[in-house]
PDB file of C-alpha atoms in Angstrom:
ATOM      1  CA  MET A 643      98.060  13.025 170.736  1.00 39.00           C
ATOM      2  CA  ASN A 644     100.083  15.249 168.419  1.00 40.00           C
ATOM      3  CA  HIS A 645      99.656  14.085 164.854  1.00 37.00           C
ATOM      4  CA  GLU A 646     102.051  16.658 163.398  1.00 38.00           C
ATOM      5  CA  ALA A 647     104.786  14.054 163.202  1.00 35.00           C
ATOM      6  CA  VAL A 648     102.508  11.851 161.138  1.00 34.00           C
ATOM      7  CA  ARG A 649     101.793  14.689 158.698  1.00 40.00           C
ATOM      8  CA  GLN A 650     105.456  15.493 158.100  1.00 39.00           C
ATOM      9  CA  PRO A 651     106.859  14.198 154.816  1.00 43.00           C
ATOM     10  CA  ALA A 652     108.885  11.039 155.226  1.00 43.00           C
ATOM     11  CA  VAL A 653     112.634  11.514 155.037  1.00 44.00           C
ATOM     12  CA  ASP A 654     114.406   8.993 152.858  1.00 50.00           C
ATOM     13  CA  ARG A 655     117.505   8.129 154.894  1.00 53.00           C
ATOM     14  CA  ARG A 656     118.963   5.815 152.250  1.00 52.00           C
ATOM     15  CA  ASP A 657     120.822   8.747 150.717  1.00 49.00           C
ATOM     16  CA  ALA A 658     121.895  10.146 154.099  1.00 56.00           C
ATOM     17  CA  VAL A 659     124.285   7.315 154.988  1.00 63.00           C
ATOM     18  CA  ALA A 660     127.347   5.888 153.316  1.00 75.00           C
ATOM     19  CA  PRO A 661     127.362   2.277 152.106  1.00 86.00           C
ATOM     20  CA  ARG A 662     127.586  -0.281 154.892  1.00 87.00           C
ATOM     21  CA  ARG A 663     129.522  -3.486 155.243  1.00 93.00           C
ATOM     22  CA  MET A 664     128.477  -6.409 157.442  1.00 94.00           C
ATOM     23  CA  ARG A 665     131.382  -8.075 159.242  1.00 96.00           C
ATOM     24  CA  GLN A 666     131.036 -11.442 160.973  1.00 98.00           C
ATOM     25  CA  LEU A 667     132.099 -11.378 164.640  1.00 98.00           C
ATOM     26  CA  SER A 668     134.197 -14.064 166.283  1.00 98.00           C
ATOM     27  CA  ARG A 669     132.723 -15.874 169.278  1.00 98.00           C
ATOM     28  CA  ASP A 670     134.963 -13.898 171.661  1.00 97.00           C
ATOM     29  CA  GLU A 671     134.077 -10.544 170.048  1.00 98.00           C
ATOM     30  CA  ALA A 672     130.371 -11.374 170.151  1.00 98.00           C
ATOM     31  CA  LEU A 673     130.441 -12.335 173.840  1.00 98.00           C
ATOM     32  CA  ARG A 674     132.465  -9.214 174.699  1.00 98.00           C
ATOM     33  CA  LEU A 675     129.893  -6.986 172.977  1.00 98.00           C
ATOM     34  CA  LEU A 676     127.011  -8.885 174.592  1.00 98.00           C
ATOM     35  CA  GLY A 677     128.639  -8.258 177.970  1.00 97.00           C
ATOM     36  CA  SER A 678     128.841  -4.527 177.231  1.00 97.00           C
ATOM     37  CA  VAL A 679     125.039  -4.081 177.369  1.00 96.00           C
ATOM     38  CA  SER A 680     122.517  -5.106 179.996  1.00 93.00           C
ATOM     39  CA  LEU A 681     119.297  -5.519 178.029  1.00 94.00           C
ATOM     40  CA  GLY A 682     118.387  -8.102 175.407  1.00 96.00           C
ATOM     41  CA  ARG A 683     115.607 -10.418 174.279  1.00 96.00           C
ATOM     42  CA  ILE A 684     115.110 -14.070 175.182  1.00 95.00           C
ATOM     43  CA  VAL A 685     113.372 -16.267 172.607  1.00 95.00           C
ATOM     44  CA  PHE A 686     111.630 -19.404 173.831  1.00 92.00           C
ATOM     45  CA  THR A 687     108.638 -21.613 173.076  1.00 89.00           C
ATOM     46  CA  GLN A 688     105.291 -20.847 174.688  1.00 86.00           C
ATOM     47  CA  GLN A 689     102.300 -23.045 173.849  1.00 85.00           C
ATOM     48  CA  ALA A 690     104.229 -24.464 170.874  1.00 87.00           C
ATOM     49  CA  LEU A 691     104.813 -20.970 169.424  1.00 90.00           C
ATOM     50  CA  PRO A 692     107.851 -18.682 169.534  1.00 92.00           C
ATOM     51  CA  ALA A 693     107.762 -16.021 172.251  1.00 91.00           C
ATOM     52  CA  ILE A 694     110.135 -13.114 172.894  1.00 94.00           C
ATOM     53  CA  ARG A 695     110.593 -11.166 176.128  1.00 91.00           C
ATOM     54  CA  PRO A 696     112.931  -8.262 176.869  1.00 91.00           C
ATOM     55  CA  VAL A 697     115.076  -8.994 179.934  1.00 91.00           C
ATOM     56  CA  ASN A 698     118.224  -7.715 181.540  1.00 90.00           C
ATOM     57  CA  HIS A 699     121.241  -9.984 181.618  1.00 95.00           C
ATOM     58  CA  LEU A 700     124.872 -10.404 182.492  1.00 96.00           C
ATOM     59  CA  VAL A 701     127.574 -12.473 180.861  1.00 97.00           C
ATOM     60  CA  ASP A 702     129.387 -14.780 183.296  1.00 97.00           C
ATOM     61  CA  GLY A 703     132.271 -16.407 181.457  1.00 95.00           C
ATOM     62  CA  GLU A 704     130.465 -17.598 178.340  1.00 96.00           C
ATOM     63  CA  ASP A 705     127.109 -18.072 180.075  1.00 97.00           C
ATOM     64  CA  VAL A 706     124.282 -15.557 179.786  1.00 97.00           C
ATOM     65  CA  VAL A 707     122.292 -15.177 183.009  1.00 96.00           C
ATOM     66  CA  VAL A 708     118.868 -13.540 183.325  1.00 92.00           C
ATOM     67  CA  ARG A 709     116.744 -13.021 186.419  1.00 85.00           C
ATOM     68  CA  PHE A 710     112.974 -13.257 186.684  1.00 78.00           C
ATOM     69  CA  HIS A 711     110.222 -13.149 189.288  1.00 66.00           C
ATOM     70  CA  ASP A 712     107.730 -15.723 190.538  1.00 61.00           C
ATOM     71  CA  GLY A 713     104.871 -16.059 188.088  1.00 59.00           C
ATOM     72  CA  ALA A 714     106.848 -14.679 185.132  1.00 63.00           C
ATOM     73  CA  THR A 715     106.344 -16.266 181.734  1.00 70.00           C
ATOM     74  CA  LEU A 716     109.965 -17.394 181.883  1.00 70.00           C
ATOM     75  CA  ALA A 717     109.106 -19.640 184.828  1.00 63.00           C
ATOM     76  CA  SER A 718     107.241 -21.854 182.364  1.00 67.00           C
ATOM     77  CA  ILE A 719     110.458 -22.764 180.551  1.00 71.00           C
ATOM     78  CA  ALA A 720     112.189 -24.199 183.622  1.00 67.00           C
ATOM     79  CA  ALA A 721     113.716 -27.546 182.700  1.00 67.00           C
ATOM     80  CA  PRO A 722     113.040 -30.595 184.845  1.00 64.00           C
ATOM     81  CA  ALA A 723     115.908 -31.679 187.113  1.00 64.00           C
ATOM     82  CA  GLY A 724     118.425 -33.851 185.310  1.00 74.00           C
ATOM     83  CA  SER A 725     117.520 -32.598 181.830  1.00 78.00           C
ATOM     84  CA  PRO A 726     120.008 -30.751 179.621  1.00 81.00           C
ATOM     85  CA  GLY A 727     117.700 -27.724 179.677  1.00 87.00           C
ATOM     86  CA  ILE A 728     115.344 -25.991 177.286  1.00 90.00           C
ATOM     87  CA  VAL A 729     116.609 -24.606 173.971  1.00 94.00           C
ATOM     88  CA  VAL A 730     116.427 -20.804 173.841  1.00 95.00           C
ATOM     89  CA  ALA A 731     117.985 -17.969 171.893  1.00 97.00           C
ATOM     90  CA  TYR A 732     119.144 -14.676 173.347  1.00 98.00           C
ATOM     91  CA  GLU A 733     119.691 -11.535 171.258  1.00 98.00           C
ATOM     92  CA  ALA A 734     121.065  -8.109 172.034  1.00 98.00           C
ATOM     93  CA  ASP A 735     122.132  -5.298 169.744  1.00 98.00           C
ATOM     94  CA  VAL A 736     123.209  -1.705 169.492  1.00 97.00           C
ATOM     95  CA  ILE A 737     122.350  -0.163 166.116  1.00 95.00           C
ATOM     96  CA  ASP A 738     122.349   3.599 165.714  1.00 94.00           C
ATOM     97  CA  PRO A 739     119.149   4.638 163.881  1.00 91.00           C
ATOM     98  CA  ASP A 740     120.840   7.621 162.229  1.00 89.00           C
ATOM     99  CA  THR A 741     124.199   6.189 161.161  1.00 90.00           C
ATOM    100  CA  HIS A 742     123.052   2.563 160.762  1.00 90.00           C
ATOM    101  CA  LEU A 743     126.273   1.456 162.478  1.00 95.00           C
ATOM    102  CA  GLY A 744     126.411  -1.068 165.279  1.00 97.00           C
ATOM    103  CA  TRP A 745     126.229  -4.747 166.045  1.00 98.00           C
ATOM    104  CA  SER A 746     123.912  -7.658 166.835  1.00 98.00           C
ATOM    105  CA  VAL A 747     124.680 -10.878 168.730  1.00 99.00           C
ATOM    106  CA  VAL A 748     122.585 -14.049 169.033  1.00 99.00           C
ATOM    107  CA  VAL A 749     123.369 -16.819 171.510  1.00 98.00           C
ATOM    108  CA  THR A 750     121.575 -20.158 171.143  1.00 98.00           C
ATOM    109  CA  GLY A 751     121.828 -22.861 173.757  1.00 96.00           C
ATOM    110  CA  TYR A 752     120.247 -24.676 176.659  1.00 94.00           C
ATOM    111  CA  ALA A 753     118.705 -22.736 179.545  1.00 93.00           C
ATOM    112  CA  ARG A 754     118.480 -24.121 183.064  1.00 91.00           C
ATOM    113  CA  LEU A 755     117.461 -22.651 186.376  1.00 88.00           C
ATOM    114  CA  VAL A 756     120.313 -21.703 188.669  1.00 89.00           C
ATOM    115  CA  VAL A 757     119.635 -23.827 191.759  1.00 85.00           C
ATOM    116  CA  ASP A 758     122.770 -23.292 193.836  1.00 89.00           C
ATOM    117  CA  PRO A 759     121.784 -20.821 196.616  1.00 89.00           C
ATOM    118  CA  ALA A 760     125.183 -19.066 196.607  1.00 92.00           C
ATOM    119  CA  GLU A 761     125.070 -18.542 192.839  1.00 91.00           C
ATOM    120  CA  ARG A 762     121.458 -17.345 193.019  1.00 88.00           C
ATOM    121  CA  SER A 763     122.382 -14.815 195.719  1.00 87.00           C
ATOM    122  CA  ARG A 764     125.338 -13.618 193.661  1.00 92.00           C
ATOM    123  CA  TYR A 765     123.182 -13.103 190.561  1.00 91.00           C
ATOM    124  CA  GLU A 766     120.480 -11.433 192.642  1.00 86.00           C
ATOM    125  CA  ALA A 767     123.056  -8.873 193.783  1.00 86.00           C
ATOM    126  CA  LEU A 768     124.475  -8.348 190.279  1.00 90.00           C
ATOM    127  CA  LEU A 769     121.242  -8.293 188.250  1.00 87.00           C
ATOM    128  CA  ARG A 770     118.965  -5.446 189.247  1.00 79.00           C
ATOM    129  CA  PRO A 771     115.419  -5.568 187.844  1.00 73.00           C
ATOM    130  CA  TRP A 772     114.622  -2.734 185.421  1.00 70.00           C
ATOM    131  CA  VAL A 773     110.895  -2.966 186.132  1.00 67.00           C
ATOM    132  CA  ALA A 774     109.105  -3.163 189.474  1.00 63.00           C
ATOM    133  CA  PRO A 775     108.942  -6.860 190.350  1.00 60.00           C
ATOM    134  CA  GLN A 776     105.493  -8.426 190.573  1.00 58.00           C
ATOM    135  CA  GLY A 777     106.795 -11.110 192.903  1.00 54.00           C
ATOM    136  CA  THR A 778     109.996 -12.288 194.481  1.00 57.00           C
ATOM    137  CA  MET A 779     112.966 -11.901 192.119  1.00 58.00           C
ATOM    138  CA  SER A 780     114.400 -15.190 193.261  1.00 68.00           C
ATOM    139  CA  HIS A 781     115.016 -17.045 190.012  1.00 80.00           C
ATOM    140  CA  ALA A 782     117.990 -16.955 187.695  1.00 87.00           C
ATOM    141  CA  LEU A 783     118.198 -18.688 184.335  1.00 91.00           C
ATOM    142  CA  ARG A 784     121.594 -19.643 182.888  1.00 93.00           C
ATOM    143  CA  ILE A 785     121.975 -20.024 179.130  1.00 95.00           C
ATOM    144  CA  ARG A 786     124.934 -22.186 178.105  1.00 95.00           C
ATOM    145  CA  PRO A 787     125.639 -21.163 174.515  1.00 97.00           C
ATOM    146  CA  ASP A 788     126.204 -23.797 171.869  1.00 97.00           C
ATOM    147  CA  LEU A 789     126.040 -21.250 169.045  1.00 98.00           C
ATOM    148  CA  VAL A 790     127.271 -17.668 169.279  1.00 98.00           C
ATOM    149  CA  THR A 791     126.812 -15.570 166.155  1.00 98.00           C
ATOM    150  CA  GLY A 792     127.091 -11.886 165.544  1.00 98.00           C
ATOM    151  CA  PHE A 793     127.755  -9.197 163.012  1.00 98.00           C
ATOM    152  CA  GLN A 794     128.991  -5.649 163.043  1.00 97.00           C
ATOM    153  CA  LEU A 795     127.796  -2.967 160.641  1.00 94.00           C
ATOM    154  CA  THR A 796     130.672  -0.726 159.591  1.00 93.00           C
ATOM    155  CA  VAL A 797     131.165   1.961 156.963  1.00 90.00           C
ATOM    156  CA  ALA A 798     132.422   0.456 153.716  1.00 84.00           C
ATOM    157  CA  ASP A 799     135.797   1.877 152.753  1.00 75.00           C
ATOM    158  CA  ALA A 800     135.329   3.487 149.324  1.00 58.00           C
ATOM    159  CA  ARG A 801     139.123   3.578 148.831  1.00 55.00           C
ATOM    160  CA  ALA A 802     139.331  -0.224 148.923  1.00 50.00           C
ATOM    161  CA  GLY A 803     137.627  -0.497 145.549  1.00 47.00           C
ATOM    162  CA  ASP A 804     136.534  -4.075 146.096  1.00 43.00           C
ATOM    163  CA  GLY A 805     134.705  -3.360 149.356  1.00 44.00           C
ATOM    164  CA  ALA A 806     136.939  -5.779 151.272  1.00 43.00           C
ATOM    165  CA  ALA A 807     138.197  -3.236 153.786  1.00 42.00           C
ATOM    166  CA  ALA A 808     136.087  -1.220 156.163  1.00 39.00           C
ATOM    167  CA  ARG A 809     136.626   1.567 158.602  1.00 42.00           C
ATOM    168  CA  THR A 810     136.321   0.423 162.173  1.00 45.00           C
ATOM    169  CA  ARG A 811     133.995   3.239 163.254  1.00 49.00           C
ATOM    170  CA  THR A 812     130.934   1.607 164.798  1.00 49.00           C
ATOM    171  CA  ALA A 813     128.265   2.339 167.369  1.00 52.00           C
ATOM    172  CA  ASP A 814     129.625   0.172 170.177  1.00 53.00           C
TER     173      ASP A 814
END
């Protein structure tokens, strides 16, 4: 292992970037940005504790759909038939580490297994696993969002004086 990087003096990036402004995203903007990326993190409860797993997704209307394989940890959150589902959160972001510009979106809602065979086949064709499956990739989980929140980090416009305006340059 090369430890040269560890021995280098730390660079303080606080002076390297202009002031930032955080702008709240509308529900539509947040879902559009979420649909522009394919990887995020699902947050669920495992043994009464919060758990987070990176997964790939797609946005179908307002629903977020993820696929998983037999034996995956996500299989443990499958809701019993007839229930409204299991409460989960789903987060995705794009934040540039150098410019500190970008966005983050969080969707919170009920997750249920997709049981319709035609829908499952459709999602299987659209959602390609990004890791080698350890079983059959035959399950899809649909998250119906109740809450959709998001923010966008933009460069504060110094000419505005009060910080109310911002340039629209971002990392999306």
